[in-house]
XYZ file of C-alpha atoms in Angstrom:
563
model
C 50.355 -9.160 6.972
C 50.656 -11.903 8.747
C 47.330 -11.565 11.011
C 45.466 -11.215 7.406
C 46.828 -14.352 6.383
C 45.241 -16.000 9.545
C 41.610 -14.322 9.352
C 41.562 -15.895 5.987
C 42.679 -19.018 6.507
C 40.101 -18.723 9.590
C 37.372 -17.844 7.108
C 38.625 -20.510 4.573
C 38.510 -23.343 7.774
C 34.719 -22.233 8.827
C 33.305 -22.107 5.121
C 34.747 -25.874 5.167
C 33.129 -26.993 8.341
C 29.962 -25.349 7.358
C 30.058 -27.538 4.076
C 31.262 -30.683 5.864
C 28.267 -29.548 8.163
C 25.451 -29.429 5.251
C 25.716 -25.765 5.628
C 26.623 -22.961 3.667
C 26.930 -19.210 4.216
C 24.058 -17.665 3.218
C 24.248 -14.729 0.795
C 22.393 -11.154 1.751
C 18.728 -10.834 -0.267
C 18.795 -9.025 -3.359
C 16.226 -6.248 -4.583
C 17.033 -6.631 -8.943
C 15.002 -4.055 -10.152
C 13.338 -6.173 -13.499
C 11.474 -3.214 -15.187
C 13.173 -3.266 -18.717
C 13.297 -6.676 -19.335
C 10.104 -7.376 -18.027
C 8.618 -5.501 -20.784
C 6.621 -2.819 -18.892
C 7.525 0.427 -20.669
C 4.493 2.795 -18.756
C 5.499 6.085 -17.553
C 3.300 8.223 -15.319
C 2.583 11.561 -16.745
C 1.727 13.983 -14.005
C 1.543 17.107 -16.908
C 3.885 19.075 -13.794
C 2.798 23.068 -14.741
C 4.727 26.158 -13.655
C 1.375 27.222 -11.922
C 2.240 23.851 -9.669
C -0.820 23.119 -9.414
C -1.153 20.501 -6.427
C -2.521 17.289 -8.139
C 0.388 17.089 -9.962
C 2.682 16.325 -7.441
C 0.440 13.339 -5.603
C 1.578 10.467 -7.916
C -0.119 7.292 -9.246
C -0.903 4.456 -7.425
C -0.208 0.503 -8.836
C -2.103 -2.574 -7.903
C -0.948 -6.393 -8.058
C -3.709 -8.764 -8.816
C -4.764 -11.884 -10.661
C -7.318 -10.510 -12.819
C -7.490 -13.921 -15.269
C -7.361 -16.366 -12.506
C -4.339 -17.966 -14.268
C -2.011 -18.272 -11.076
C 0.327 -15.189 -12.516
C -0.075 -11.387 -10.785
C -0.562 -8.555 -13.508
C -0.036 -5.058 -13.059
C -2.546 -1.845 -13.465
C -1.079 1.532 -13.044
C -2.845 5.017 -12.728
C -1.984 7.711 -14.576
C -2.755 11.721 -14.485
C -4.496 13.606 -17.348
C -3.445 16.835 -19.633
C -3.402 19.878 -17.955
C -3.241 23.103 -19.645
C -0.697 25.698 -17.888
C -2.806 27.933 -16.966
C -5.831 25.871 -16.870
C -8.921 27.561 -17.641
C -11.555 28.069 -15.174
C -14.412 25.727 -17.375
C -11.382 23.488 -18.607
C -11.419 19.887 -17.197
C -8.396 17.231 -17.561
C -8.296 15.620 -20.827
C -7.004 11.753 -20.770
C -7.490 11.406 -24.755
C -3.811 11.332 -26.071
C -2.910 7.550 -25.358
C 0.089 8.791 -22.751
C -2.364 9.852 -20.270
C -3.736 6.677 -20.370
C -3.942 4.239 -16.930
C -2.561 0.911 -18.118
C -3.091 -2.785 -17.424
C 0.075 -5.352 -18.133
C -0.827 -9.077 -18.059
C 1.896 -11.355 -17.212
C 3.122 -14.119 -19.292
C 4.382 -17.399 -18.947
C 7.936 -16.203 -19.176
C 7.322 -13.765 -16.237
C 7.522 -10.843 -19.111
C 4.125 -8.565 -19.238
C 2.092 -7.445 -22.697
C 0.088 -4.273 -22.263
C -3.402 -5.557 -22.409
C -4.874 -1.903 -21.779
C -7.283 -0.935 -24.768
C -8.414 -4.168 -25.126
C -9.094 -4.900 -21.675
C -11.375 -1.563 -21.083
C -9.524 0.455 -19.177
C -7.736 3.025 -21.021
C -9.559 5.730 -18.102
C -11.460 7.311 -21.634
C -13.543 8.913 -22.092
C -13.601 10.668 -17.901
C -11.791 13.195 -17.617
C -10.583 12.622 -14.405
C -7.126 12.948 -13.124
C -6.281 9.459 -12.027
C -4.863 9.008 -8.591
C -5.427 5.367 -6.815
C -6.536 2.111 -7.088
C -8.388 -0.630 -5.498
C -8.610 -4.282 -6.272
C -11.961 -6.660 -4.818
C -14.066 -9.004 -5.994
C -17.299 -6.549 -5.136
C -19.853 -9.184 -6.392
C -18.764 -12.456 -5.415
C -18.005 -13.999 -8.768
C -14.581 -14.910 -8.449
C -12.765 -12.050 -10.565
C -11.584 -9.578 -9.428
C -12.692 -5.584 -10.250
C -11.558 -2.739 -9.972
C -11.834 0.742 -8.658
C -10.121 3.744 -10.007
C -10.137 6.952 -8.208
C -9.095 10.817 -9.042
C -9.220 14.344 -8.760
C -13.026 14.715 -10.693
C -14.658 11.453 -10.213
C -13.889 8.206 -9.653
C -14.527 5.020 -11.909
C -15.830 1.114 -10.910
C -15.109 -1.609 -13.520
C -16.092 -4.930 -13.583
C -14.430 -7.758 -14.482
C -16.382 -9.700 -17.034
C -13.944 -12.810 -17.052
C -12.812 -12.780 -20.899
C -10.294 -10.064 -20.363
C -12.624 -7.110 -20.560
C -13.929 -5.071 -17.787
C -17.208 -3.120 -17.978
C -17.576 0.512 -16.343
C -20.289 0.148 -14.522
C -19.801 3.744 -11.993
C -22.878 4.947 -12.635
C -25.288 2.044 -12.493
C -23.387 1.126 -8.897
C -23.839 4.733 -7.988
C -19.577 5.003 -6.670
C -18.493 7.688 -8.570
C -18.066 10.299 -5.520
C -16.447 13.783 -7.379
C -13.922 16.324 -5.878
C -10.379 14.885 -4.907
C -10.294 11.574 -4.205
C -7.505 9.673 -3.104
C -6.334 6.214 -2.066
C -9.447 3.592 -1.564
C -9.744 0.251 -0.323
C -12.489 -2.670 -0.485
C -13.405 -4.375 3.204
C -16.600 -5.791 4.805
C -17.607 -3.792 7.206
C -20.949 -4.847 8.466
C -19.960 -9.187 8.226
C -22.670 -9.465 5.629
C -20.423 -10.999 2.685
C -20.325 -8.175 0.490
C -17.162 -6.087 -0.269
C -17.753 -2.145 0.944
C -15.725 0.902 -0.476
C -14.121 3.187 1.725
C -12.547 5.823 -0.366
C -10.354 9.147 1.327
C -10.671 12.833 0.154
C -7.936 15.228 0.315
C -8.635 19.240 -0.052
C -11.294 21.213 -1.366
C -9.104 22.170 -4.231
C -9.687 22.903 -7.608
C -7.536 24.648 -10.727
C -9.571 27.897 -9.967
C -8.683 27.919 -6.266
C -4.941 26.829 -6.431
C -3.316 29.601 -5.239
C 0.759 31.234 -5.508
C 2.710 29.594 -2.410
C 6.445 30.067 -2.268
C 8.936 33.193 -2.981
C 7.889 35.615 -5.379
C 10.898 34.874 -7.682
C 11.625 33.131 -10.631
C 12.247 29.582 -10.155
C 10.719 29.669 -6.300
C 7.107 28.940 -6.894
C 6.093 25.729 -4.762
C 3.056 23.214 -4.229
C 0.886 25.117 -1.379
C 0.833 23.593 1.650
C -2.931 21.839 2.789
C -3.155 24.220 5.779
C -3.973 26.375 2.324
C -7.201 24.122 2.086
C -10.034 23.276 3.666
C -10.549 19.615 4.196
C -12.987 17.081 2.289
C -15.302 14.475 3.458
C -14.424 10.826 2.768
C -17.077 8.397 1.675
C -18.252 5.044 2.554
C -20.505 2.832 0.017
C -21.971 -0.046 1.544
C -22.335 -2.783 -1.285
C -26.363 -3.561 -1.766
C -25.419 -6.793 -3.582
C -27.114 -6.250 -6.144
C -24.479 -3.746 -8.002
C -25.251 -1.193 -6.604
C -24.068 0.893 -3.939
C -25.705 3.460 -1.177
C -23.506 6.441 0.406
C -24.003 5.675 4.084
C -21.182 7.817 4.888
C -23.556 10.300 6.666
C -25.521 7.754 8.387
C -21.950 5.741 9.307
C -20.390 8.558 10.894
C -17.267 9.416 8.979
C -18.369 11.965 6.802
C -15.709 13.973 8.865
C -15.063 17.428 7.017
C -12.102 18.025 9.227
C -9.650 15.210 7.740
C -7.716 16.133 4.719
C -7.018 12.809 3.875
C -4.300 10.278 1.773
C -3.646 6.797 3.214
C -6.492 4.067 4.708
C -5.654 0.671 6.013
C -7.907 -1.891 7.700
C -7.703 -4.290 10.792
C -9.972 -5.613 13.676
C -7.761 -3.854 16.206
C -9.349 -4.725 19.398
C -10.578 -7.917 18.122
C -14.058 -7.673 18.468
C -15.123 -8.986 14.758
C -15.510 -6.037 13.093
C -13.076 -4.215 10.988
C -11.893 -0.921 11.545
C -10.603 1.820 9.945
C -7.130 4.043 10.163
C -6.928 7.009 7.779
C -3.765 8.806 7.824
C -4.394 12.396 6.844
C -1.832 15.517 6.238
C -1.039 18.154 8.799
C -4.322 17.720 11.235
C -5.393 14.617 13.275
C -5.207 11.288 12.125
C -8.543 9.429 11.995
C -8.871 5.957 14.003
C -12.640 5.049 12.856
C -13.778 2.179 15.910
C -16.197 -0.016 14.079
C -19.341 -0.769 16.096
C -21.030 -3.595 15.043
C -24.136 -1.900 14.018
C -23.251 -0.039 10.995
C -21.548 3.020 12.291
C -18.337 3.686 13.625
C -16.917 6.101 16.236
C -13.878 8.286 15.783
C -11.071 7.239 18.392
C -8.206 8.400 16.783
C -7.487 10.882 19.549
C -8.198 8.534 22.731
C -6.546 5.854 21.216
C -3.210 7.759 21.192
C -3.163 7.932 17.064
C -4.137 11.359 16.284
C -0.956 12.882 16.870
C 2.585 12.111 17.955
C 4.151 11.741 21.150
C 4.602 15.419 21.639
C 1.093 16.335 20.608
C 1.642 17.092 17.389
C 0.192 16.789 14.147
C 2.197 15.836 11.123
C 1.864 15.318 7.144
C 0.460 11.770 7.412
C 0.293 10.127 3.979
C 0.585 6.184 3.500
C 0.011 3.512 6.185
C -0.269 0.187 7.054
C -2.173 -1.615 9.660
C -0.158 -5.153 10.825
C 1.275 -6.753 13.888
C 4.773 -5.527 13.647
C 5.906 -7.315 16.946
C 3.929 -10.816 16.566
C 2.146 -10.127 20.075
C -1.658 -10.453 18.015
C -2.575 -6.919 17.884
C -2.455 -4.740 15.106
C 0.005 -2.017 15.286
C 0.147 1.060 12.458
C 3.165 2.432 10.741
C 2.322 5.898 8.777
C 4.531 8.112 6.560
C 5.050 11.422 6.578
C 7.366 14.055 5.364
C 10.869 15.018 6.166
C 12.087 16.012 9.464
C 8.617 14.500 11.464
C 10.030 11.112 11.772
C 7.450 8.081 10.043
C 5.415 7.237 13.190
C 5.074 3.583 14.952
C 1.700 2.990 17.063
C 2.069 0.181 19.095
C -1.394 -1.531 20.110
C -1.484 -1.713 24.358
C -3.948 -4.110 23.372
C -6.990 -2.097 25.827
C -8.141 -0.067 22.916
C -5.178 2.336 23.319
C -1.602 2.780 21.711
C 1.838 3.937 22.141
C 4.179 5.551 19.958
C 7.474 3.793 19.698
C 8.626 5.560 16.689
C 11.935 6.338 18.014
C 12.543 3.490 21.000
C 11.800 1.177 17.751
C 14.960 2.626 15.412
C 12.375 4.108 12.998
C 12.523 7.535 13.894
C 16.389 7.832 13.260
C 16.219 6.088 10.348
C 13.647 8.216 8.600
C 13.802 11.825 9.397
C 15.455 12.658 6.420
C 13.012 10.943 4.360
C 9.833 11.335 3.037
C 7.861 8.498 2.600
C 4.504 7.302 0.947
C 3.555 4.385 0.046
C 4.703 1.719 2.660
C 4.045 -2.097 3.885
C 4.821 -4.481 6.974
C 5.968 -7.445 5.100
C 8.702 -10.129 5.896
C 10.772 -9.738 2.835
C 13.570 -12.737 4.162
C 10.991 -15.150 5.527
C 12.579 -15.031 9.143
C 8.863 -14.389 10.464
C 9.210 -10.941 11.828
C 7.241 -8.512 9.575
C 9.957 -5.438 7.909
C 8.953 -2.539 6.114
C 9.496 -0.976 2.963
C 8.829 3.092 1.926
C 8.432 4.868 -1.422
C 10.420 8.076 -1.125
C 10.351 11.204 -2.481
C 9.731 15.025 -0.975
C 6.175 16.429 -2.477
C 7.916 19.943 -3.252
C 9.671 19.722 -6.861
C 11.743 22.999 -5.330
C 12.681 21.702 -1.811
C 16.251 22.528 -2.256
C 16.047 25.631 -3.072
C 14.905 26.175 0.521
C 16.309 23.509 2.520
C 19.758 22.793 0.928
C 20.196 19.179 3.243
C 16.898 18.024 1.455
C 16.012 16.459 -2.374
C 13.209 16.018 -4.040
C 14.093 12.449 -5.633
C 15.315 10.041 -2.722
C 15.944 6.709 -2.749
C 13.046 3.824 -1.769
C 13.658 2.747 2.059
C 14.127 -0.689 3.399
C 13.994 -1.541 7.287
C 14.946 -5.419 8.453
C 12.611 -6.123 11.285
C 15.034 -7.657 14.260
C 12.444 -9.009 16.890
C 10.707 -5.666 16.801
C 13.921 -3.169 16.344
C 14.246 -1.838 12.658
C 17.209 -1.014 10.834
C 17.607 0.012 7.761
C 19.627 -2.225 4.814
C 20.661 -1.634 1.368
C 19.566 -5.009 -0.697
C 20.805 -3.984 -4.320
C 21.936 -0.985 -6.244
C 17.962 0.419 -6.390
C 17.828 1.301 -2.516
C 20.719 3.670 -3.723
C 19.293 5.422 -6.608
C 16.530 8.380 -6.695
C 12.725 8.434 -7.823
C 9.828 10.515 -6.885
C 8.501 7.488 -5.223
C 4.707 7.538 -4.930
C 2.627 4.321 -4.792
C 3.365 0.551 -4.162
C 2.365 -2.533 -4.334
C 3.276 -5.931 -2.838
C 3.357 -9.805 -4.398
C 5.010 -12.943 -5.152
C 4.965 -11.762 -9.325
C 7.286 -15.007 -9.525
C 5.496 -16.917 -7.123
C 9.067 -18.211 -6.013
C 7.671 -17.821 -2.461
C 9.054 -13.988 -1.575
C 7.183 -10.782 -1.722
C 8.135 -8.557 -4.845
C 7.769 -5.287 -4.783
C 6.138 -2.541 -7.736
C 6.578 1.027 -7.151
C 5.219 4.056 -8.926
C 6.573 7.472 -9.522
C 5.834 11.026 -10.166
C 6.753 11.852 -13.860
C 8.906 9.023 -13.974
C 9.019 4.760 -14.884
C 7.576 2.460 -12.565
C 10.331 0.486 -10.877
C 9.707 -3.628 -10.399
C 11.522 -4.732 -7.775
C 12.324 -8.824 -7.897
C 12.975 -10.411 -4.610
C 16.078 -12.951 -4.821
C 16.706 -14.530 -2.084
C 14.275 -14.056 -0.004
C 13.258 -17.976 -0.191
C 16.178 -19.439 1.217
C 13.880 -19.620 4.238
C 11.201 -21.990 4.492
C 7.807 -20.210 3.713
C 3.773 -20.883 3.317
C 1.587 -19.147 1.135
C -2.283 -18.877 1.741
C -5.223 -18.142 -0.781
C -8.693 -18.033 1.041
C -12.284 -18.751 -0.915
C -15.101 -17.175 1.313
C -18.686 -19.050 0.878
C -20.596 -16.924 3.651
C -17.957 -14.338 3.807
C -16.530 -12.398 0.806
C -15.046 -14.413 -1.979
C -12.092 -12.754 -0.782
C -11.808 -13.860 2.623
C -10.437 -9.708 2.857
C -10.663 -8.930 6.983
C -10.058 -12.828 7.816
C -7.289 -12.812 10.417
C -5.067 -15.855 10.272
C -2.561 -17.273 12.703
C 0.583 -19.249 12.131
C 1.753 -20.739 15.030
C 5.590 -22.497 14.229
C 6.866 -25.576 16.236
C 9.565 -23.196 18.323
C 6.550 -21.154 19.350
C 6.592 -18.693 17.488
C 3.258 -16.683 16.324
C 2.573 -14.632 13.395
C -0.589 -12.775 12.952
C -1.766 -11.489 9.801
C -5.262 -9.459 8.290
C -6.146 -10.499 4.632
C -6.392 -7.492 2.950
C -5.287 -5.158 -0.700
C -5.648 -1.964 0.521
C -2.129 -0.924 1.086
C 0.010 2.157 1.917
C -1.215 5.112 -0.479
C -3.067 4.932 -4.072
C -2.069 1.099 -4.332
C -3.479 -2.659 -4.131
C -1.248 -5.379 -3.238
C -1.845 -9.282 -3.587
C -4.437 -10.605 -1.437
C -2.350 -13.616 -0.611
C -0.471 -14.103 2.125
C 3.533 -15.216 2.193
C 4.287 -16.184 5.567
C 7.757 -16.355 6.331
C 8.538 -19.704 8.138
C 12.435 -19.541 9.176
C 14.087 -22.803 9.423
C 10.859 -24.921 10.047
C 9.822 -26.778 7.262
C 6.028 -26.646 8.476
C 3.462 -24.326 10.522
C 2.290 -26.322 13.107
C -0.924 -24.610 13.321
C -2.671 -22.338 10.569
C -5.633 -20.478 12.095
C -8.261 -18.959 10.089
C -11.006 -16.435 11.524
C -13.650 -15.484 8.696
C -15.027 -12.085 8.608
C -18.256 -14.532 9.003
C -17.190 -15.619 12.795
C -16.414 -19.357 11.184
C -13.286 -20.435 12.476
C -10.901 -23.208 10.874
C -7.534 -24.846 11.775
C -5.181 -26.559 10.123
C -2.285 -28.819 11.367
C 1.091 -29.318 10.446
C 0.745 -27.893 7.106
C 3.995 -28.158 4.834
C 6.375 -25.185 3.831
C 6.574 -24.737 0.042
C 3.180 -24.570 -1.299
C 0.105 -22.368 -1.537
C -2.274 -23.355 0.403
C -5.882 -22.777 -0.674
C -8.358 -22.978 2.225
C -12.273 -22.828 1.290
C -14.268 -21.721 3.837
C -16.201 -24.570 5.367
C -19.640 -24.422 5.946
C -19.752 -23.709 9.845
């Protein structure tokens, strides 16, 4: 009793000095998940089958943008389609009962959202296309941003016409692709100013070939595995600028039948000034596209130390990101996978090649029970060491039927980033509870300076995650206007350099993780310095610009200047 008296009256005495000190103890950051009260009521509707047919169990992605320029992030969801059980051979998906519907919320002054769908154009009617990702980019260089929808069935490009609509414009831009598409992401590729489209393919599949996978009893039917499946092509359309688009995915060199891919993420990882290309596909090699300056790219994927893991395997790749995890200036990848493989960690040797540190790192042991999809290296408490966060959830509906230690619904995943070592922390009641986490996206919604968080679900509500907290340490946003590079500034690599010495490196980009688009500015996480001593801006262009000792606390806009 008496030696709990004295650790309180300890604790009591160093609260005071802290306060006599200007100091006070600073309380954990808290996850709040917002979704009720912020007036977002979708649900995804995945029209799940006892045929278990495999689109329904691949989700919806989300995307965080600024579609009205009015300084406030809205939120567009993909949804799935009606799907008869069985479906008939001639039968396609039917998105005509308003539930099916892919949504767009626009975010009001009070931080609450109004669905804006029907009236902004993009209801997804009248294709009948199962919806699967998104992609956010300003395509043609008018200062709104558009969007691209993709799905099992075709894939849809709207404009944004800057009154609130958006205009479908797929078939005069030539993008719609067909099959099964999956995530998709906007980048320059060739430096010429004009926003690309790489989009991923998953299986030749279709509701005639899905076939029975799983015991022959009642209750034990499963999603097939893709080793069921022959692989797909992706596709790369090089923007014309003129609205239109030409397939050069021949010509390019990754029209690579043997991927059967999910995630893509973007970075100049050996910085030569060209962006390349990491596609994280399921159950064969990963892809590691090395752009080379000319308008084709080389697959490196198994050189590079990328394809597989450490022990030479393959494993169900799905979302990824492509960031500098370990602020050393090269861009590392993180990629998802399911239960029991272990999430994989390339670290970039910075001679073309990587390593896997997935389990020297901490990630391995903290993820082999999971399975994980969407994911992001972001610094969620503003210390300026990039963490990660996972949407969870097995793909198999049935999983513990066959593996008792395993469930279908698992919580979303949360790793602190400490100097390169990650550990995994529970931030609020939602890193406890369950969802067939699919997609996610990334932004300051508030723009309190911290990254929220939006994550999609199979079958289920979205879940908006609200960062509190996170801005007790000093931070710097950046928005970049590209003149001779893309409006965007997406594939600009900017440095941070902080007073202690200290250097962040980050790759302007939206094409995050799996199905989703995040914000395409950046919150850099500044510690206790109240300034960056250096911001340093590389343009996909080649212009370089610096900036000196540029405040905390604000959000900087940087215009590209003219050389």
């Amino acid at each position: 009793m008496r030696r709990c008296i004295h650790a309180c009256r300890l604790i009591i005495a160093f609260a005071m000095i802290c306060c006599l000190m200007g100091a006070t103890p600073t309380p954990e950051v808290q996850f709040s998940d917002i979704t009720t009260t912020s007036g977002i009521n979708f649900k995804h509707e995945n029209s799940a089958t006892s045929n278990k047919y495999l689109v329904e169990t691949m989700g919806g992605g989300v995307a965080v943008f600024d579609y009205d320029n009015d300084g406030r992030l809205d939120i567009f969801f993909t949804n799935g389609a009606k799907i008869d059980d069985p479906m008939p051979d001639s039968k396609l998906p039917d998105k005509a009962d308003r539930k099916f519907w892919n949504h767009l919320y626009h975010q009001n002054a009070d931080g609450t959202f109004t669905d804006v769908t029907e009236k902004a154009g993009l209801t997804g009617m009248p294709q009948n296309h199962y919806g699967m990702g998104v992609a956010v980019g300003d395509f043609d260089n008018d200062g709104l941003e558009d969007i691209y929808v993709t799905g099992y069935g075709g894939n849809t490009l709207y404009h944004n016409n800057g009154d609130g609509t958006f205009t479908d414009v797929t078939k005069i831009a030539g993008v719609e692709a067909g099959g099964w598409s999956v995530s998709a992401g906007f980048f320059d590729y060739d430096n010429d100013g004009r926003l690309d489209i790489f989009v991923t393919r998953y299986l030749d599949w279709s509701f005639k070939t899905n076939r029975y996978c799983g015991e022959q009893k009642p209750g034990y039917r499963a999603y097939c595995h893709p080793d069921n499946y022959d692989g797909a092509t992706n596709i790369l359309y090089h923007n014309n600028g003129d609205g239109t688009f030409t397939d050069v995915s021949g010509k390019a060199g990754i029209a690579n039948p043997r991927g059967k891919s999910l995630g893509v993420a973007f970075a100049d990882y050996d910085a030569d000034g060209f962006i390349d290309i990491f596609v994280a596909n399921d159950s064969v090699q990963c892809f590691l596209y090395h752009n080379n300056g000319n308008g084709t790219f080389s697959e490196v994927g198994l050189l590079a130390g990328v394809g597989y893991n450490e022990d030479g395997k393959a494993f169900a790749g799905m979302g990824a990101d492509f960031s500098d995890f370990d602020n050393d200036s090269r861009p590392d990848i993180v990629v998802t996978d399911l239960s029991n493989e272990r999430y994989m960690l390339f670290r970039n040797n910075g001679d073309g090649t990587f390593r896997d540190v997935t389990n020297i790192s901490g990630l391995g042991g903290a993820t082999l029970a999971f399975s994980g999809w969407s994911t992001h290296l972001f610094d969620f408490d503003n210390d300026g060491w990039k963490d990660i966060f996972v949407a969870q959830g097995h793909v198999m509906d049935t999983i513990h039927l066959t593996a008792p230690n395993l469930k279908y619904m698992q919580p979303p995943l949360l790793l602190r980033n400490d100097s390169g070592h990650f550990k995994r922390v529970i931030l609020g009641s939602v890193f406890e509870a369950e969802w067939a986490g699919r997609g996610a996206a990334f932004g300051d919604l508030d723009n309190d300076g911290d990254v929220d968080i939006v994550m999609s679900s199979v079958g289920q509500k979205p879940t908006v995650l609200r960062n509190d907290g996170g801005n007790r340490n000093h931070w710097l946003g950046i928005l970049l206007i590209g003149k001779k590079s893309n409006r965007d500034g997406i594939g600009s690599r900017v440095k941070v350099v902080f007073a202690s010495g200290l250097t962040q490196y980050f790759t302007i980009n939206t094409a995050v993780g799996y199905l989703s688009a995040s914000d395409k500015r950046l919150i850099v996480g500044l510690g206790t310095e109240t300034m960056a001593k250096l911001v340093e801006i590389r343009w996909p262009s080649g212009i370089v610009q610096k900036l000196e000792n540029v405040k905390a606390g604000q959000m900087l806009k940087v215009t590209e200047s003219a050389s």
